[in-house]
mmCIF file of C-alpha atoms in Angstrom:
data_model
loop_
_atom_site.group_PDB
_atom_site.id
_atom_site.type_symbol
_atom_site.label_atom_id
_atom_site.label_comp_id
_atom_site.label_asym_id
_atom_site.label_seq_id
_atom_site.Cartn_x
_atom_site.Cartn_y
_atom_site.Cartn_z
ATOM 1 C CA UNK A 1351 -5.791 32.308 9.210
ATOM 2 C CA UNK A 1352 -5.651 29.034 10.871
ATOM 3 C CA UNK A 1353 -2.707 27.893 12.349
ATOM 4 C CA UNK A 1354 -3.262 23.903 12.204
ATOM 5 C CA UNK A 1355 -2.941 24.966 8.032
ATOM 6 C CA UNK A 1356 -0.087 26.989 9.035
ATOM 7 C CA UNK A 1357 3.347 26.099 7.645
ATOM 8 C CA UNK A 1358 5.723 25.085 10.187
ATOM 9 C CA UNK A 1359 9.658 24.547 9.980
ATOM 10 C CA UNK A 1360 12.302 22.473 11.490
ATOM 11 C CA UNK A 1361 15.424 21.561 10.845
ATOM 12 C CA UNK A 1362 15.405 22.484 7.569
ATOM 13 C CA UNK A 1363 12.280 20.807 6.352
ATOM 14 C CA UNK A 1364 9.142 22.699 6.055
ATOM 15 C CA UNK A 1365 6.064 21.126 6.817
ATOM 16 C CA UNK A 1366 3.161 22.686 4.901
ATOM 17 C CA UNK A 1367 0.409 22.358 7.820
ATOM 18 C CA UNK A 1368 0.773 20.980 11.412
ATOM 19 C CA UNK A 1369 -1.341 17.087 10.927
ATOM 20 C CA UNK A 1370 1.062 14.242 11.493
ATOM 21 C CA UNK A 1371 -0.215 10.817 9.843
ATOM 22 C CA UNK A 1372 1.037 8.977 13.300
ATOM 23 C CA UNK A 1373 2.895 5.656 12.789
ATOM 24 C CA UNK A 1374 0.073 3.144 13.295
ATOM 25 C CA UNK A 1375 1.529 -0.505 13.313
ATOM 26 C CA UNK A 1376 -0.308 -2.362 10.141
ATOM 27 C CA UNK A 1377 1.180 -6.196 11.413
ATOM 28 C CA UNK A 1378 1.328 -6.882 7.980
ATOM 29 C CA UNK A 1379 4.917 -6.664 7.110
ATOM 30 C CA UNK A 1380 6.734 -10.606 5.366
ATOM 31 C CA UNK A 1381 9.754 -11.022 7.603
ATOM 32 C CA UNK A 1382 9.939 -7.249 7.867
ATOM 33 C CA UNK A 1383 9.132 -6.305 4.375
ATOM 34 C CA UNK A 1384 6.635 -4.254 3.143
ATOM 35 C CA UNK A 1385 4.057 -5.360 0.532
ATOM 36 C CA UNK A 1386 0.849 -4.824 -1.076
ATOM 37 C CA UNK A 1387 -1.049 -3.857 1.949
ATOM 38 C CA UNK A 1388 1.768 -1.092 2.782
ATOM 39 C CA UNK A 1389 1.494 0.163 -0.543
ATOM 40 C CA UNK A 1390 -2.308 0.868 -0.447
ATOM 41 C CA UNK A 1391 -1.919 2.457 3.265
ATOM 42 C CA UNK A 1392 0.460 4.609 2.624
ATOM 43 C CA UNK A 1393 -0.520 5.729 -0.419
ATOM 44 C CA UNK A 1394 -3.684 6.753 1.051
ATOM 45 C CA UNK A 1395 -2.010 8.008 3.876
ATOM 46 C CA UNK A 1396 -0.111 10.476 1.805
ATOM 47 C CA UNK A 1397 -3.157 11.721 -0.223
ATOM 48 C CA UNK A 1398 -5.127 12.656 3.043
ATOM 49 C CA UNK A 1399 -3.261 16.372 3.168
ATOM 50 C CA UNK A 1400 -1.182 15.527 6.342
ATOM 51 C CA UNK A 1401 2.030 17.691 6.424
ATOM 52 C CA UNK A 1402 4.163 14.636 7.628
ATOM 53 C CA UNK A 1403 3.206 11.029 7.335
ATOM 54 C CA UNK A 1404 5.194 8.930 9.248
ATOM 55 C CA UNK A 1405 5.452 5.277 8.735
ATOM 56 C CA UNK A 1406 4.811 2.561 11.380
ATOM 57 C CA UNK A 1407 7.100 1.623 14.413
ATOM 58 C CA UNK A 1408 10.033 -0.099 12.125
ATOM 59 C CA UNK A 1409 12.421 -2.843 14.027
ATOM 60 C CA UNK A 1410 15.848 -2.468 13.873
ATOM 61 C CA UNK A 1411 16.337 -6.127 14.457
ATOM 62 C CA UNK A 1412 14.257 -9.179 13.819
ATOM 63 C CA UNK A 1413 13.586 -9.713 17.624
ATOM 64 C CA UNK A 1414 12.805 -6.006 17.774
ATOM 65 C CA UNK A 1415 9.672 -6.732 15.953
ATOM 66 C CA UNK A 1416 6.637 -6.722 17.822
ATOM 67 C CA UNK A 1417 4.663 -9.494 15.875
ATOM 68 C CA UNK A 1418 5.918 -11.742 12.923
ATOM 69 C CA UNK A 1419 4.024 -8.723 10.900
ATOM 70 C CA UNK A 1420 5.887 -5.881 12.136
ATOM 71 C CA UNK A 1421 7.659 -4.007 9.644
ATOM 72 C CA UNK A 1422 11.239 -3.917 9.924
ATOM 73 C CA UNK A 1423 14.906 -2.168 8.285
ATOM 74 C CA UNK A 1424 17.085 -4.764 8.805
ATOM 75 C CA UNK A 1425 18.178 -6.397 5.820
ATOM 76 C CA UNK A 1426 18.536 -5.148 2.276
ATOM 77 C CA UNK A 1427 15.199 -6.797 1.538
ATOM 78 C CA UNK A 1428 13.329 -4.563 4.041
ATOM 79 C CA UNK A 1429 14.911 -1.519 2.575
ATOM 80 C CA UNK A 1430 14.003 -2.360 -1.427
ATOM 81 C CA UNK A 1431 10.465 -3.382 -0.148
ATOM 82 C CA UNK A 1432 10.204 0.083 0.843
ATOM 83 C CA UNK A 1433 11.592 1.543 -1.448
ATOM 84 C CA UNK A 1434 9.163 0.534 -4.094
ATOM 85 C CA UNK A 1435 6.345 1.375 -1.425
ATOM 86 C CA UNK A 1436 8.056 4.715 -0.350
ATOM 87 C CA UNK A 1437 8.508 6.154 -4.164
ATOM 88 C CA UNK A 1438 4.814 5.016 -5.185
ATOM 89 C CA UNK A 1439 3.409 6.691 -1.936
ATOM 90 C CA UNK A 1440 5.468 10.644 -2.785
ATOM 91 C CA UNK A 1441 3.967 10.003 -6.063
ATOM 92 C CA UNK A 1442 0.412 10.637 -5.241
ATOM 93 C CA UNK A 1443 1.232 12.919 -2.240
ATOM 94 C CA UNK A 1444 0.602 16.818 -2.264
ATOM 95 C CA UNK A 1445 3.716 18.997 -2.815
ATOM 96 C CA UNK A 1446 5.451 19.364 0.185
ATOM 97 C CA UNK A 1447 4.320 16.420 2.397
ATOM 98 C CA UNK A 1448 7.153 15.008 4.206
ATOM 99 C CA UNK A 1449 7.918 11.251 4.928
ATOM 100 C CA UNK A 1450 9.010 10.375 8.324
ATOM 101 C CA UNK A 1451 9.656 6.922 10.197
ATOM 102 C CA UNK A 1452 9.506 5.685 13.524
ATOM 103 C CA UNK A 1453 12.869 3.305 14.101
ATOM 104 C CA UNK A 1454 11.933 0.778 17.473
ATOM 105 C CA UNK A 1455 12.451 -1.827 19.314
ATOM 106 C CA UNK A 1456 9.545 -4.297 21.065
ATOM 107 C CA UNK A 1457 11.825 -5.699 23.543
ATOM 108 C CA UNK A 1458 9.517 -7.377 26.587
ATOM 109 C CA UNK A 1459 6.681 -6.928 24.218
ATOM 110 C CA UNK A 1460 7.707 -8.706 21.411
ATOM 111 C CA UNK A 1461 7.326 -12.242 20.087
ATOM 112 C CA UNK A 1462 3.087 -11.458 20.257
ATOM 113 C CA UNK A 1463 0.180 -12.456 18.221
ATOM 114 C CA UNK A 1464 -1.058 -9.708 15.679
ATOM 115 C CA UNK A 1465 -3.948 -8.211 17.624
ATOM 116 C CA UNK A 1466 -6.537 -9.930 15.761
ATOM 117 C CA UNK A 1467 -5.189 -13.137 16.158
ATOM 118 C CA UNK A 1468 -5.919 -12.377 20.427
ATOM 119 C CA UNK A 1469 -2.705 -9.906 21.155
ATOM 120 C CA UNK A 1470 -1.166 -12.824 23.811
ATOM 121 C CA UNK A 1471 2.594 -14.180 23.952
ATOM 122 C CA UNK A 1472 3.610 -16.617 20.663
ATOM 123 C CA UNK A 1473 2.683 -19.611 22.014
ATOM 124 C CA UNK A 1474 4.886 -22.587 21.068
ATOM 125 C CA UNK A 1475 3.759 -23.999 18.056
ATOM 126 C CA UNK A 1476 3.718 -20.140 16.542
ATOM 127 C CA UNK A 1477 7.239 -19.298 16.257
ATOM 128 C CA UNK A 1478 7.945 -17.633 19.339
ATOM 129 C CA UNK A 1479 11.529 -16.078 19.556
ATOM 130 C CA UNK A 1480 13.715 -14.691 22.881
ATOM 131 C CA UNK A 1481 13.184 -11.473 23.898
ATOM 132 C CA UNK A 1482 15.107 -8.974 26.124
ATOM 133 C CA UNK A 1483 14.143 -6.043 28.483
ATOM 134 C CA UNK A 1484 16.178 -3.904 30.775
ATOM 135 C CA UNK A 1485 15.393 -6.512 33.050
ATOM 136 C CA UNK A 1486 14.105 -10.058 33.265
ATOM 137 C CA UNK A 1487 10.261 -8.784 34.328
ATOM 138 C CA UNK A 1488 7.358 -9.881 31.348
ATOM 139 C CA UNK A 1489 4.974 -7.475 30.581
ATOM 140 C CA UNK A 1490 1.951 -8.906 32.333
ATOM 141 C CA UNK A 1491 1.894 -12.610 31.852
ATOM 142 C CA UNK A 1492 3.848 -12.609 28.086
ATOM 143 C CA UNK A 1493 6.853 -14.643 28.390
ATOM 144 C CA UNK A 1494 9.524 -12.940 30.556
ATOM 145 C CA UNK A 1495 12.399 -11.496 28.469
ATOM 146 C CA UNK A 1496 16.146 -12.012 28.927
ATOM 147 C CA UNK A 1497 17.959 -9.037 30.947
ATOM 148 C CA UNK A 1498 20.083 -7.503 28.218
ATOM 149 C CA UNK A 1499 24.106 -7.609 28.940
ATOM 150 C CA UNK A 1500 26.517 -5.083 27.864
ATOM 151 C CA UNK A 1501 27.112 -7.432 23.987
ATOM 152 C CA UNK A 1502 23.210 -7.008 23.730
ATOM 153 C CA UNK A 1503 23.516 -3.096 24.685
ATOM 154 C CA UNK A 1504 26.303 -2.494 22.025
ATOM 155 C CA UNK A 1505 24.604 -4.759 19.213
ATOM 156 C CA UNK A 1506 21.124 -3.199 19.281
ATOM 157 C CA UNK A 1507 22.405 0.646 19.782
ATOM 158 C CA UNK A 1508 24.653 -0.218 16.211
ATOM 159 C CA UNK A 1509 21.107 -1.837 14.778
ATOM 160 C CA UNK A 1510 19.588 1.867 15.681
ATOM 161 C CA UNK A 1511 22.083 3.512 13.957
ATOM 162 C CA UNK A 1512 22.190 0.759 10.555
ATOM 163 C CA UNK A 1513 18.056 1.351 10.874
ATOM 164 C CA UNK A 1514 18.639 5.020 11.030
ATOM 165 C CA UNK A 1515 21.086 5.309 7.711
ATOM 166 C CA UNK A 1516 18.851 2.914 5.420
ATOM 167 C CA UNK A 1517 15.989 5.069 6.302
ATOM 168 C CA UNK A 1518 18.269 8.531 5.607
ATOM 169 C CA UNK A 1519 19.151 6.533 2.197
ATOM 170 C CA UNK A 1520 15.346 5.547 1.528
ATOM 171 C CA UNK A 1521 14.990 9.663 1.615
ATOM 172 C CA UNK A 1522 12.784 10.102 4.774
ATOM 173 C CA UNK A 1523 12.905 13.484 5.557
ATOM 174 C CA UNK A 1524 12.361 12.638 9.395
ATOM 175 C CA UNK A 1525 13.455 9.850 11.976
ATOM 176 C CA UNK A 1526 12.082 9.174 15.083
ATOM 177 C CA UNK A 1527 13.164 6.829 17.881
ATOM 178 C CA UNK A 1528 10.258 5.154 19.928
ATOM 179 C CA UNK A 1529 11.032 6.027 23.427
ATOM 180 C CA UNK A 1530 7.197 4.990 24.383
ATOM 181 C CA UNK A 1531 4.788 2.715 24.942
ATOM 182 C CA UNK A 1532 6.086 0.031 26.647
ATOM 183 C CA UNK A 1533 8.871 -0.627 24.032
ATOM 184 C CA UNK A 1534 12.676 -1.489 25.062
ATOM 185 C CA UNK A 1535 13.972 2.068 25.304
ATOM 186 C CA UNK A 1536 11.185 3.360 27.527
ATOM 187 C CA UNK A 1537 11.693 -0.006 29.451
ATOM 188 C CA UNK A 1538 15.194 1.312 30.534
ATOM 189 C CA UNK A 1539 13.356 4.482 31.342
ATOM 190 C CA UNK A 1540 11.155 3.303 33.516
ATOM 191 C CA UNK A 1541 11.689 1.757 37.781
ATOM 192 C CA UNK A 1542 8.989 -0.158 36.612
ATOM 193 C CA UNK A 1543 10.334 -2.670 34.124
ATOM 194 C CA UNK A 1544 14.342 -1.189 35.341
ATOM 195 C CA UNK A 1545 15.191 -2.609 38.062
ATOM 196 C CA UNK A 1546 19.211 -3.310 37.268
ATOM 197 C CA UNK A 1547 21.809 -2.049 39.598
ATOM 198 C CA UNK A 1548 24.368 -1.689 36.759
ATOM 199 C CA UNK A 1549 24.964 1.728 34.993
ATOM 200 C CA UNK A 1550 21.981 1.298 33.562
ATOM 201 C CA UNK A 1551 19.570 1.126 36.531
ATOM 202 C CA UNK A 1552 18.767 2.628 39.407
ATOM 203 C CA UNK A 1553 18.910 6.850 39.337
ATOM 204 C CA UNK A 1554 16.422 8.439 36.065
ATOM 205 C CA UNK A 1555 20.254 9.167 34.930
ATOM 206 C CA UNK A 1556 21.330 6.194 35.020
ATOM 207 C CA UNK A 1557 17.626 4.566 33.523
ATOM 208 C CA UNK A 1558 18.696 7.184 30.686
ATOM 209 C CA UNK A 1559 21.739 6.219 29.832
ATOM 210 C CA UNK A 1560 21.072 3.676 27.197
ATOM 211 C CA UNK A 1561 18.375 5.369 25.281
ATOM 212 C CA UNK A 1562 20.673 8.551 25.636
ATOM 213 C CA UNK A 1563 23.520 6.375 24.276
ATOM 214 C CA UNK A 1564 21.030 5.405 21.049
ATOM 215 C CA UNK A 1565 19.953 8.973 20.672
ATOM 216 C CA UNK A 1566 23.619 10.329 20.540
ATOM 217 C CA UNK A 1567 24.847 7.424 17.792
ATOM 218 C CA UNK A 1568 21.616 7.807 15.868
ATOM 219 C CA UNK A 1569 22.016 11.847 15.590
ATOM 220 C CA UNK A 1570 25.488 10.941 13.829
ATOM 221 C CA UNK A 1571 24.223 9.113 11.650
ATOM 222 C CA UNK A 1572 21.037 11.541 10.721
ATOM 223 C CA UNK A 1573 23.032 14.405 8.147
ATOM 224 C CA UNK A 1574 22.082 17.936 9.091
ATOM 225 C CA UNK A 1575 19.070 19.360 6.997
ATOM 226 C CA UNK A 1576 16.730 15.874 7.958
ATOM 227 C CA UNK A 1577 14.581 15.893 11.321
ATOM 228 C CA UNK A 1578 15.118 14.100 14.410
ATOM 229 C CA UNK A 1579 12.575 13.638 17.007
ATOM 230 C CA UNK A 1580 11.821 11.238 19.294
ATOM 231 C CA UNK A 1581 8.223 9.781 21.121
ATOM 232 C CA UNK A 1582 8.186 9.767 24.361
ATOM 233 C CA UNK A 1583 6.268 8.788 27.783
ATOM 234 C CA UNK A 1584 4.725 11.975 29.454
ATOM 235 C CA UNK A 1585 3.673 9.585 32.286
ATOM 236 C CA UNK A 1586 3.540 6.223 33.132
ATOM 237 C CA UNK A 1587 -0.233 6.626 34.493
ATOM 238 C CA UNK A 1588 1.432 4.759 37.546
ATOM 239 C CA UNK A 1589 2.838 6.459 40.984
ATOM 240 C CA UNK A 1590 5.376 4.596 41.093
ATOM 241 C CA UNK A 1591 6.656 5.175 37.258
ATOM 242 C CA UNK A 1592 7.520 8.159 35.149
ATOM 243 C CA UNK A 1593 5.782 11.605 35.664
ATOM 244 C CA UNK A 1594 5.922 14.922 33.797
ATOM 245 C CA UNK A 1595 8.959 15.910 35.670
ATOM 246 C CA UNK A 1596 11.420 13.516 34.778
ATOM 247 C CA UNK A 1597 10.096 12.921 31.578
ATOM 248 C CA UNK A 1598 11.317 16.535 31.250
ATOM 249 C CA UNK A 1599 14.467 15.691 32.293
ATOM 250 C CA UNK A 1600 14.839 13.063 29.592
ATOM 251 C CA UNK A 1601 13.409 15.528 26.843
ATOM 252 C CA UNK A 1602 15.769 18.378 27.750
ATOM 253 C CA UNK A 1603 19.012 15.577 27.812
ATOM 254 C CA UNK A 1604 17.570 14.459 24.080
ATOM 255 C CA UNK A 1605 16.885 18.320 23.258
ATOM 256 C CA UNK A 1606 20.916 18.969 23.675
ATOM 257 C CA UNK A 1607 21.396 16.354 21.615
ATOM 258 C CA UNK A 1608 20.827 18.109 18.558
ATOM 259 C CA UNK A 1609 16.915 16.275 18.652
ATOM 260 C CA UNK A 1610 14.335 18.675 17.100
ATOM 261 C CA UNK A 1611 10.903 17.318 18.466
ATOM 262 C CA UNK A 1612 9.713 15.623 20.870
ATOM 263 C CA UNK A 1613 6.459 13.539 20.327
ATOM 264 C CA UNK A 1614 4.740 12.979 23.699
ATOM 265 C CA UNK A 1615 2.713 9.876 24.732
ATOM 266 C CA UNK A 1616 2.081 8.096 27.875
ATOM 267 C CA UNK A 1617 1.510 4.365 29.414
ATOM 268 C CA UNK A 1618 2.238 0.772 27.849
ATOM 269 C CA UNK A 1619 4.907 -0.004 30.417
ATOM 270 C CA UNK A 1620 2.750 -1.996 32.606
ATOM 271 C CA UNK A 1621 -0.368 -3.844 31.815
ATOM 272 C CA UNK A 1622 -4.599 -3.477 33.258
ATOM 273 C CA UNK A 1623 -4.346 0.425 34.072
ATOM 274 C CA UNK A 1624 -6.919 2.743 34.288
ATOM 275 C CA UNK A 1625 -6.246 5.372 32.271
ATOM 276 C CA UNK A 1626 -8.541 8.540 32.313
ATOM 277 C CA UNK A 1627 -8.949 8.657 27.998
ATOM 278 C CA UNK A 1628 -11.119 11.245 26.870
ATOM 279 C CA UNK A 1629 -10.695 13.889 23.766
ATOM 280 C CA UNK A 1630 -6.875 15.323 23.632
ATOM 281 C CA UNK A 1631 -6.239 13.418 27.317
ATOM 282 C CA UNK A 1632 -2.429 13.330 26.606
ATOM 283 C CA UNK A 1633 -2.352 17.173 25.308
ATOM 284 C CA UNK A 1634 -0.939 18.424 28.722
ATOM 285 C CA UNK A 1635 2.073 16.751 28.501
ATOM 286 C CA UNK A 1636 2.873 17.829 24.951
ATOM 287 C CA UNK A 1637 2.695 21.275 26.652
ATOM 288 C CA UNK A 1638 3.847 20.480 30.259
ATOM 289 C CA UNK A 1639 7.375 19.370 27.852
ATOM 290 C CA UNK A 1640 7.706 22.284 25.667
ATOM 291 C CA UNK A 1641 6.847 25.081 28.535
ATOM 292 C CA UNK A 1642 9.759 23.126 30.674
ATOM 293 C CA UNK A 1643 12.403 22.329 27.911
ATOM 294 C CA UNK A 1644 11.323 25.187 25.121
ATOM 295 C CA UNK A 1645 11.395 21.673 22.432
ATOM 296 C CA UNK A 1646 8.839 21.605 19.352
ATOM 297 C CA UNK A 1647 6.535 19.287 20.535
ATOM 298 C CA UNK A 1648 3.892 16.551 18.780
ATOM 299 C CA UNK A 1649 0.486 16.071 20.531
ATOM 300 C CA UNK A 1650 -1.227 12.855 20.429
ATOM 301 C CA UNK A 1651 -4.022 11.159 21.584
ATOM 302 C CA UNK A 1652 -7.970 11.550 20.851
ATOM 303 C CA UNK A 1653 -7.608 14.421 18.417
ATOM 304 C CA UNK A 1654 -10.310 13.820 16.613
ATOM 305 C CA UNK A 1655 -12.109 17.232 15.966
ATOM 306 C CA UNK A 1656 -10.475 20.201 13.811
ATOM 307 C CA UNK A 1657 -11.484 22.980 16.359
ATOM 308 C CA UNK A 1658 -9.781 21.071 18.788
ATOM 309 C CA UNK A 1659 -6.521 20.187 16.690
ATOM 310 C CA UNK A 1660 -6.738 24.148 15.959
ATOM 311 C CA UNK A 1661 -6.929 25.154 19.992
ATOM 312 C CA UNK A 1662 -3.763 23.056 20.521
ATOM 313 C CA UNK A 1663 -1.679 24.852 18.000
ATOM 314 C CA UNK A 1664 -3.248 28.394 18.718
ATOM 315 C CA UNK A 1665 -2.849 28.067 22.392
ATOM 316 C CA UNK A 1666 1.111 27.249 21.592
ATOM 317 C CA UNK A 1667 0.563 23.773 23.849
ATOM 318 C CA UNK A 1668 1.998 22.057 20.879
ATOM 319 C CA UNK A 1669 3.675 22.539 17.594
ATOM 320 C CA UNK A 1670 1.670 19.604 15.393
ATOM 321 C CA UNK A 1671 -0.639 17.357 16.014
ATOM 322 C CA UNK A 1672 -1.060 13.538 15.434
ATOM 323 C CA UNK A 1673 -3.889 10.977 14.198
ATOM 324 C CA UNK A 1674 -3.738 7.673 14.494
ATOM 325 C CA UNK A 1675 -6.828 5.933 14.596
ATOM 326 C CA UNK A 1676 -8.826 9.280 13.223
ATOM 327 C CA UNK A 1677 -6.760 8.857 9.922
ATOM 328 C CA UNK A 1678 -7.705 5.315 9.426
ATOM 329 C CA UNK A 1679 -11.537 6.020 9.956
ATOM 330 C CA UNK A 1680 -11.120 9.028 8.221
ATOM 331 C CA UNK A 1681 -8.084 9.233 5.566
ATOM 332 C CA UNK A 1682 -9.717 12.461 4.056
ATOM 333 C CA UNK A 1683 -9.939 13.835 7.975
ATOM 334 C CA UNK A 1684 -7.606 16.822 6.939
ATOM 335 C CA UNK A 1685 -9.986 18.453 3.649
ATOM 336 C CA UNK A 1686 -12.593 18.098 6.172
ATOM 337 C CA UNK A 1687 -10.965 20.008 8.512
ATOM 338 C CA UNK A 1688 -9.263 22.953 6.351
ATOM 339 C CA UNK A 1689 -13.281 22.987 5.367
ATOM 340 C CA UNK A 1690 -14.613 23.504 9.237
ATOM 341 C CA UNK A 1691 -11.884 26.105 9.432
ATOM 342 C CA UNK A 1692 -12.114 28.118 6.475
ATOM 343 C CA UNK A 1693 -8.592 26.946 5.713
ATOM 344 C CA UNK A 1694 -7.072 26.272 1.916
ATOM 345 C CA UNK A 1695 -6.066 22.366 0.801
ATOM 346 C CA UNK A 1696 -5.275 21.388 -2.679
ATOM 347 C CA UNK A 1697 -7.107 18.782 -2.925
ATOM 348 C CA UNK A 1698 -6.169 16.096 -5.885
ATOM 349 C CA UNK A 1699 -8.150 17.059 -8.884
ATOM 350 C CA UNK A 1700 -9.181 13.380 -9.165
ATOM 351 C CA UNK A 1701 -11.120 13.619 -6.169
ATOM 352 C CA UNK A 1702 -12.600 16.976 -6.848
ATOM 353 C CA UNK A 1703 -16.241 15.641 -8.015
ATOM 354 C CA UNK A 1704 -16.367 14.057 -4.414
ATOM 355 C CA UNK A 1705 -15.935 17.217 -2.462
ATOM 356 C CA UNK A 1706 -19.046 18.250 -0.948
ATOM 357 C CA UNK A 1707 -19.163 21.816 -2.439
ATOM 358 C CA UNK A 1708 -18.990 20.323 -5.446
ATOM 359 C CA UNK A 1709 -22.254 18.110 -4.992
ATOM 360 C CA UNK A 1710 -24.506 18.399 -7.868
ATOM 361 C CA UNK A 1711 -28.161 20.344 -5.726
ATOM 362 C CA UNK A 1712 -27.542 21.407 -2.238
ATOM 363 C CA UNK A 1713 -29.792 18.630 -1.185
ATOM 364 C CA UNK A 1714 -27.367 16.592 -2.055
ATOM 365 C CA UNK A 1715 -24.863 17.038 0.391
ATOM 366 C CA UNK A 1716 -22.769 15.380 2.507
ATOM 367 C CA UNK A 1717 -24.863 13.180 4.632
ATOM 368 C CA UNK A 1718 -24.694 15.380 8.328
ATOM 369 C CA UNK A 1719 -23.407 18.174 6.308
ATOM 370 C CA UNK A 1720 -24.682 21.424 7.719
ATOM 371 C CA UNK A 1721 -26.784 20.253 10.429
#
């Protein structure tokens, strides 16, 4: 039997396989609201067969957002924007998928240009806003932030926790915090964009104690029975930043939390690295976390073949696995892959004529099919 199509539980919530939609950002959003173009990703999104689909990195304040498109739950019009898009989305989802969203804040790395407008800092005639950081160091040469004070501390950990109820009201099954990527709370995390000599700087427990701060406020507001987890950095991909180690220590201080997964990731903190990307590079730290803090754990990162995905969960490195930019070439990536493993997927009986097996002449296969 394979285990990527195994069930797998937590928290209360049973996922039917181990595939994780991962929360891709769509820079689409109107002043945080979801729309049209939400409603056709997701729904897509939930008909691929993943056993959790988690929406995009949402802000939990307008200056949280990344880009003017960023999705956001922080105003009643965010949350009935996705509520329309949430309940059309279940709709046309398998039984048992699970919903899940990723609650964030861009800090340094906000007030940018959507990627395909050229990715750089708001420039001035585009509406640029203020952003803050752990400390007054830009990301590269975006504009440099504002160091946060104790009022900005105390407002954005209560804008977590607002984010974190509208999304348990919306009915998500599963919240994450975005501890990652270059984002404020792994910004506090790391001596590379923390250099304070508050409380908040200095030692990895001090760097920790504001994201550890969120984490404990946000688990109060997430009722028992729903899933908390958490993305993390694995490494920095820089000596001087975070490495396996004391990204362990942060994963065990979120594990006694009450947080049931960790998803590990790695870089974003500081810009023009090197980093060694090949198929499942970031794999090793999904299982360098769980063998040294005994969390579930989310892999992530170049997945992109299904005897792969399988390895990871057979060999116990990880508990589920995420695609990101697989999914979006691929939304029917999981059928293909219960196929290549000999695995069962109910797939929707609308869609039936278009699996291969069911190809009128075996001639007619799926192009590549076979050989």
């Amino acid at each position: 039997m394979s285990k990527l199509f195994s069930p797998f539980r937590l928290a209360g919530q049973e996922f039917p396989n181990r595939i994780v939609a991962a929360p891709m950002c769509q820079y689409s959003a109107d002043d945080g609201s979801a729309n049209e173009w939400h409603l056709q990703n997701l729904m897509t999104l939930g008909m691929s067969g993943a056993g959790l689909v988690m929406v995009e990195a949402t802000a939990v304040e307008r200056i949280g957002r990344i880009t003017h498109g960023c999705l956001g739950l922080y105003s009643d019009n965010n949350v009935a924007a996705l509520d329309r898009v949430l309940k059309a989305a279940r709709r046309v989802s398998p039984a048992g998928t699970k919903w899940g969203i990723q609650i964030a804040h861009s800090g340094r790395k906000g007030s940018e240009q959507r990627p395909w407008e050229g990715g750089a800092a708001l420039k001035a005639g585009e509406d640029p806003w203020e952003t803050i950081s752990a400390s007054a160091l830009p990301f590269g040469d975006w504009h440099t932030p504002r160091e946060a004070t104790a009022g900005d501390l105390a407002r954005i950990r209560d804008a977590f926790v607002a984010a974190a109820a509208r999304a348990v009201a919306l009915g998500f099954e599963v919240i994450e915090l975005h501890c990652a990527h270059g984002y404020l709370l792994h910004e506090f995390l790391s001596p590379l964009s923390n250099q304070r000599t508050d409380d908040y700087g200095g030692s990895p427990e001090n760097r920790m104690r504001f994201p550890m701060e969120v984490a404990r406020a946000v688990r109060e507001a997430v009722p028992d029975g729903l899933v908390f987890g958490a993305r993390i950095t694995g490494t920095d991909w820089h000596d001087e930043g975070i490495d396996l180690e004391e990204a362990a220590i942060f994963a065990a201080a979120l594990k006694a939390t009450g947080l049931d997964y960790i998803c590990v990731s790695g870089g974003g903190v500081v810009p023009g690295l090197k980093i060694p990307v090949e198929a499942g590079y970031q794999v090793p730290y999904a299982a360098g976390i769980k063998e040294r803090t005994g969390i579930a754990t989310r892999a992530v990162g170049m997945i992109a073949d299904p005897h792969q995905a399988e390895e990871i969960i057979a060999s116990g490195q990880a508990d589920m696995v995420a695609l990101a930019r697989g999914l979006i070439d691929n939304p029917r990536w999981p059928w293909h892959a219960a196929e290549a493993l000999g695995a069962e997927m109910t797939v929707p009986p609308q869609y039936l004529r278009g699996h291969a097996p069911n190809w009128p002449g075996a001639k007619l296969a799926r192009p590549g099919a076979g050989r």
